[in-house]
Short mmCIF file of C-alpha atoms in Angstrom, two decimals:
data_model
loop_
_atom_site.label_atom_id
_atom_site.label_comp_id
_atom_site.label_asym_id
_atom_site.label_seq_id
_atom_site.Cartn_x
_atom_site.Cartn_y
_atom_site.Cartn_z
CA MET A 208 -47.22 44.93 3.17
CA LYS A 209 -44.26 43.72 0.62
CA HIS A 210 -42.41 46.66 1.80
CA TYR A 211 -42.49 44.22 4.99
CA ILE A 212 -41.97 41.01 3.33
CA LEU A 213 -39.41 42.63 1.53
CA ILE A 214 -37.36 44.02 4.80
CA PHE A 215 -37.99 40.69 6.80
CA ALA A 216 -36.77 38.72 4.01
CA LEU A 217 -33.53 40.93 4.02
CA MET A 218 -32.81 41.16 7.24
CA PHE A 219 -32.84 36.62 6.84
CA VAL A 220 -30.58 36.89 4.36
CA THR A 221 -28.29 39.23 6.44
CA TYR A 222 -28.89 36.93 9.56
CA SER A 223 -27.89 33.83 7.51
CA TYR A 224 -24.91 35.06 5.77
CA ALA A 225 -23.46 36.45 8.96
CA GLN A 226 -24.15 33.31 10.63
CA ILE A 227 -22.43 31.26 7.77
CA ASP A 228 -19.33 33.67 7.57
CA SER A 229 -18.34 33.05 11.80
CA ALA A 230 -18.49 29.66 11.40
CA PRO A 231 -14.81 28.94 12.12
CA LYS A 232 -13.36 26.80 8.58
CA ILE A 233 -11.96 23.31 8.46
CA THR A 234 -9.29 22.44 6.23
CA PRO A 235 -8.77 18.78 5.81
CA LEU A 236 -5.80 17.17 7.07
CA GLU A 237 -3.43 16.60 4.60
CA ASN A 238 -1.56 13.81 6.65
CA SER A 239 -3.12 10.42 8.03
CA LEU A 240 -3.01 10.43 11.15
CA SER A 241 -0.53 7.79 11.96
CA ILE A 242 -1.25 5.97 15.48
CA ASP A 243 1.65 4.10 16.70
CA LYS A 244 0.56 0.08 17.74
CA THR A 245 2.71 -2.08 20.23
CA MET A 246 1.90 -5.88 20.61
CA VAL A 247 2.95 -7.31 23.99
CA LEU A 248 4.74 -11.25 24.13
CA CYS A 249 5.79 -13.25 27.21
CA LEU A 250 7.76 -15.64 26.74
CA SER A 251 6.63 -18.25 29.48
CA PRO A 252 5.91 -21.53 29.36
CA VAL A 253 3.38 -21.14 32.19
CA ASP A 254 0.13 -20.10 30.14
CA GLU A 255 -2.02 -18.09 32.87
CA PHE A 256 1.61 -16.45 33.83
CA ARG A 257 1.73 -15.38 30.41
CA THR A 258 -1.80 -14.16 29.90
CA SER A 259 -1.57 -11.86 32.81
CA PHE A 260 1.58 -10.19 32.68
CA GLU A 261 0.52 -9.11 29.04
CA ASN A 262 -2.61 -7.98 30.39
CA GLN A 263 -2.14 -5.69 32.77
CA MET A 264 1.11 -5.36 30.28
CA LYS A 265 -1.32 -3.43 28.47
CA GLN A 266 -3.28 -2.04 30.61
CA GLN A 267 -0.41 -0.23 32.14
CA LEU A 268 0.91 1.06 28.75
CA GLN A 269 -3.08 2.01 27.41
CA PHE A 270 -2.59 4.12 31.12
CA HIS A 271 0.49 5.80 29.90
CA GLY A 272 -1.26 6.34 26.05
CA ILE A 273 0.26 3.84 24.21
CA HIS A 274 -2.62 1.85 21.50
CA THR A 275 -1.30 -2.24 22.91
CA GLU A 276 -2.60 -5.85 22.34
CA THR A 277 -1.86 -9.22 23.37
CA SER A 278 0.10 -11.80 21.27
CA VAL A 279 -2.75 -13.95 22.69
CA LYS A 280 -4.27 -13.49 19.01
CA GLU A 281 -1.26 -13.67 16.51
CA LEU A 282 -0.11 -16.47 18.50
CA PRO A 283 -2.13 -18.59 20.20
CA VAL A 284 -0.03 -22.06 21.08
CA LEU A 285 2.85 -20.66 24.07
CA LEU A 286 6.41 -21.36 22.31
CA LYS A 287 8.58 -23.86 22.73
CA LYS A 288 12.45 -24.31 22.82
CA GLU A 289 15.35 -22.62 21.12
CA GLU A 290 15.54 -23.27 17.28
CA GLU A 291 11.60 -22.79 16.84
CA THR A 292 10.88 -19.91 19.14
CA LYS A 293 12.97 -17.84 16.71
CA LYS A 294 11.33 -19.41 14.11
CA GLN A 295 7.87 -18.33 15.55
CA LEU A 296 9.92 -14.64 16.44
CA LEU A 297 10.91 -13.99 13.30
CA GLU A 298 7.64 -14.69 10.79
CA LEU A 299 5.72 -12.95 14.21
CA MET A 300 7.84 -10.16 13.72
CA GLU A 301 7.52 -9.53 9.19
CA SER A 302 3.48 -9.90 10.23
CA LEU A 303 3.45 -7.66 12.17
CA PRO A 304 4.04 -4.01 10.05
CA VAL A 305 1.02 -5.41 7.92
CA LYS A 306 -1.07 -5.95 10.27
CA GLY A 307 -0.31 -2.62 11.62
CA PHE A 308 2.14 -2.76 14.69
CA ASN A 309 5.11 -1.33 14.68
CA LYS A 310 6.35 -2.15 17.97
CA LEU A 311 7.53 -5.22 19.81
CA LEU A 312 7.74 -5.51 23.31
CA ILE A 313 8.63 -8.89 24.58
CA SER A 314 9.11 -10.27 28.21
CA GLY A 315 10.87 -13.42 29.56
CA ILE A 316 13.17 -14.78 31.44
CA SER A 317 16.68 -14.82 28.61
CA ASP A 318 19.10 -16.88 31.58
CA VAL A 319 18.88 -18.43 34.89
CA GLU A 320 23.09 -18.04 36.79
CA ASN A 321 23.50 -20.08 39.93
CA THR A 322 25.31 -18.23 42.72
CA ARG A 323 26.74 -18.54 46.05
CA ILE A 324 26.02 -15.47 47.50
CA ASP A 325 22.87 -13.13 46.88
CA GLY A 326 22.36 -9.32 46.18
CA ASP A 327 22.37 -8.76 50.43
CA GLY A 328 25.70 -10.96 50.57
CA TYR A 329 24.66 -13.87 51.76
CA PHE A 330 25.97 -17.41 51.25
CA GLY A 331 24.27 -20.22 49.59
CA ASP A 332 22.69 -21.60 47.16
CA PHE A 333 20.99 -19.50 44.57
CA LYS A 334 19.32 -19.03 41.51
CA LEU A 335 19.23 -15.91 40.29
CA TYR A 336 16.97 -15.16 37.00
CA HIS A 337 16.86 -12.51 34.30
CA PHE A 338 13.70 -11.91 33.21
CA THR A 339 14.57 -9.61 30.73
CA SER A 340 12.31 -7.13 28.62
CA TYR A 341 13.17 -5.54 25.16
CA LEU A 342 11.53 -3.38 22.87
CA TYR A 343 11.64 -3.07 18.99
CA LYS A 344 10.72 -0.81 16.28
CA VAL A 345 9.21 -2.94 13.12
CA GLU A 346 9.25 -1.80 9.91
CA GLY A 347 8.91 -3.78 6.50
CA ASP A 348 11.62 -5.75 6.52
CA SER A 349 14.16 -4.19 9.20
CA THR A 350 13.84 -4.30 12.94
CA THR A 351 15.55 -2.14 15.76
CA LEU A 352 16.29 -2.52 19.45
CA GLU A 353 14.77 0.82 20.86
CA TRP A 354 15.01 0.30 24.60
CA SER A 355 15.70 -2.70 26.91
CA THR A 356 16.06 -3.35 30.33
CA CYS A 357 16.43 -6.40 32.84
CA LEU A 358 15.46 -7.98 35.90
CA TYR A 359 17.28 -9.86 38.71
CA ILE A 360 15.06 -12.06 40.98
CA TYR A 361 16.68 -13.92 42.70
CA ASP A 362 15.13 -17.70 43.63
CA TYR A 363 13.19 -17.23 47.47
CA GLN A 364 12.38 -13.85 45.84
CA LEU A 365 9.88 -15.34 43.89
CA SER A 366 6.91 -16.59 45.65
CA LYS A 367 6.65 -13.25 47.61
CA LEU A 368 6.46 -11.45 43.93
CA SER A 369 3.58 -11.07 41.52
CA ILE A 370 2.98 -10.52 37.86
CA GLN A 371 2.17 -6.87 38.69
CA ASP A 372 5.44 -6.26 40.74
CA PHE A 373 6.89 -7.13 37.61
CA VAL A 374 5.10 -5.01 35.26
CA ASN A 375 5.07 -1.87 37.53
CA ALA A 376 9.39 -2.69 37.86
CA ILE A 377 9.95 -2.57 34.23
CA ILE A 378 6.71 0.23 33.11
CA SER A 379 8.87 2.18 36.04
CA ARG A 380 11.73 1.73 34.10
CA MET A 381 10.38 2.60 31.14
CA ILE A 382 9.33 6.29 32.63
CA THR A 383 12.52 6.70 34.85
CA ASP A 384 14.89 5.40 30.97
CA GLY A 385 12.43 8.57 28.64
CA ILE A 386 10.51 5.51 26.72
CA LEU A 387 6.99 7.50 29.13
CA GLU A 388 6.29 10.31 30.62
CA ASP A 389 5.81 10.60 33.51
CA THR A 390 1.77 10.37 34.09
CA GLU A 391 -0.26 9.73 36.78
CA THR A 392 -3.58 10.97 34.79
CA GLN A 393 -4.00 11.36 31.45
CA LYS A 394 -4.88 14.08 30.38
CA LEU A 395 -8.21 15.46 29.28
CA THR A 396 -8.61 18.13 26.53
CA LEU A 397 -12.06 20.23 26.24
CA PHE A 398 -13.48 21.77 23.92
CA THR A 399 -16.45 24.43 23.35
CA LEU A 400 -18.29 25.45 20.79
#
């Protein structure tokens, strides 16, 4: 009987050792993971436009794998005119790295020009709005412009456009310029044990 117990114990130890030896080795990460985090800011005097634009842009950027937050938490009050806006923007940009952000996407109307002819060659009195987006990289004390685009919109087009149209145009341009990958679906990696 002792022989059977000894053989059984020896088989158990051998089996346990084989299981431990065949388990994959896990090595700790040498560097902590760095995750890009982008803040979306829309400079608009209309709060509903700002909030909706930022939320839809956040959704689209997250679809493309970019960790994104809206500016409403960090900057709940609408930015006012010129000098005060510049001061608030500088304060916001300086605070971003401390809060874990390393990119800032600012969008808004940068200019309005009066023109006598539209894009299709029709004559009249038109206003041409320049809706510009800037992508900044923020690191410590430095800020670098990485990308920009401008949408030109005539006054008679504004009533026909939705906020989603603005967002889609900007995202499309980001894909064209190589800022975002052209992915229609998220990549899903499956692991088995």
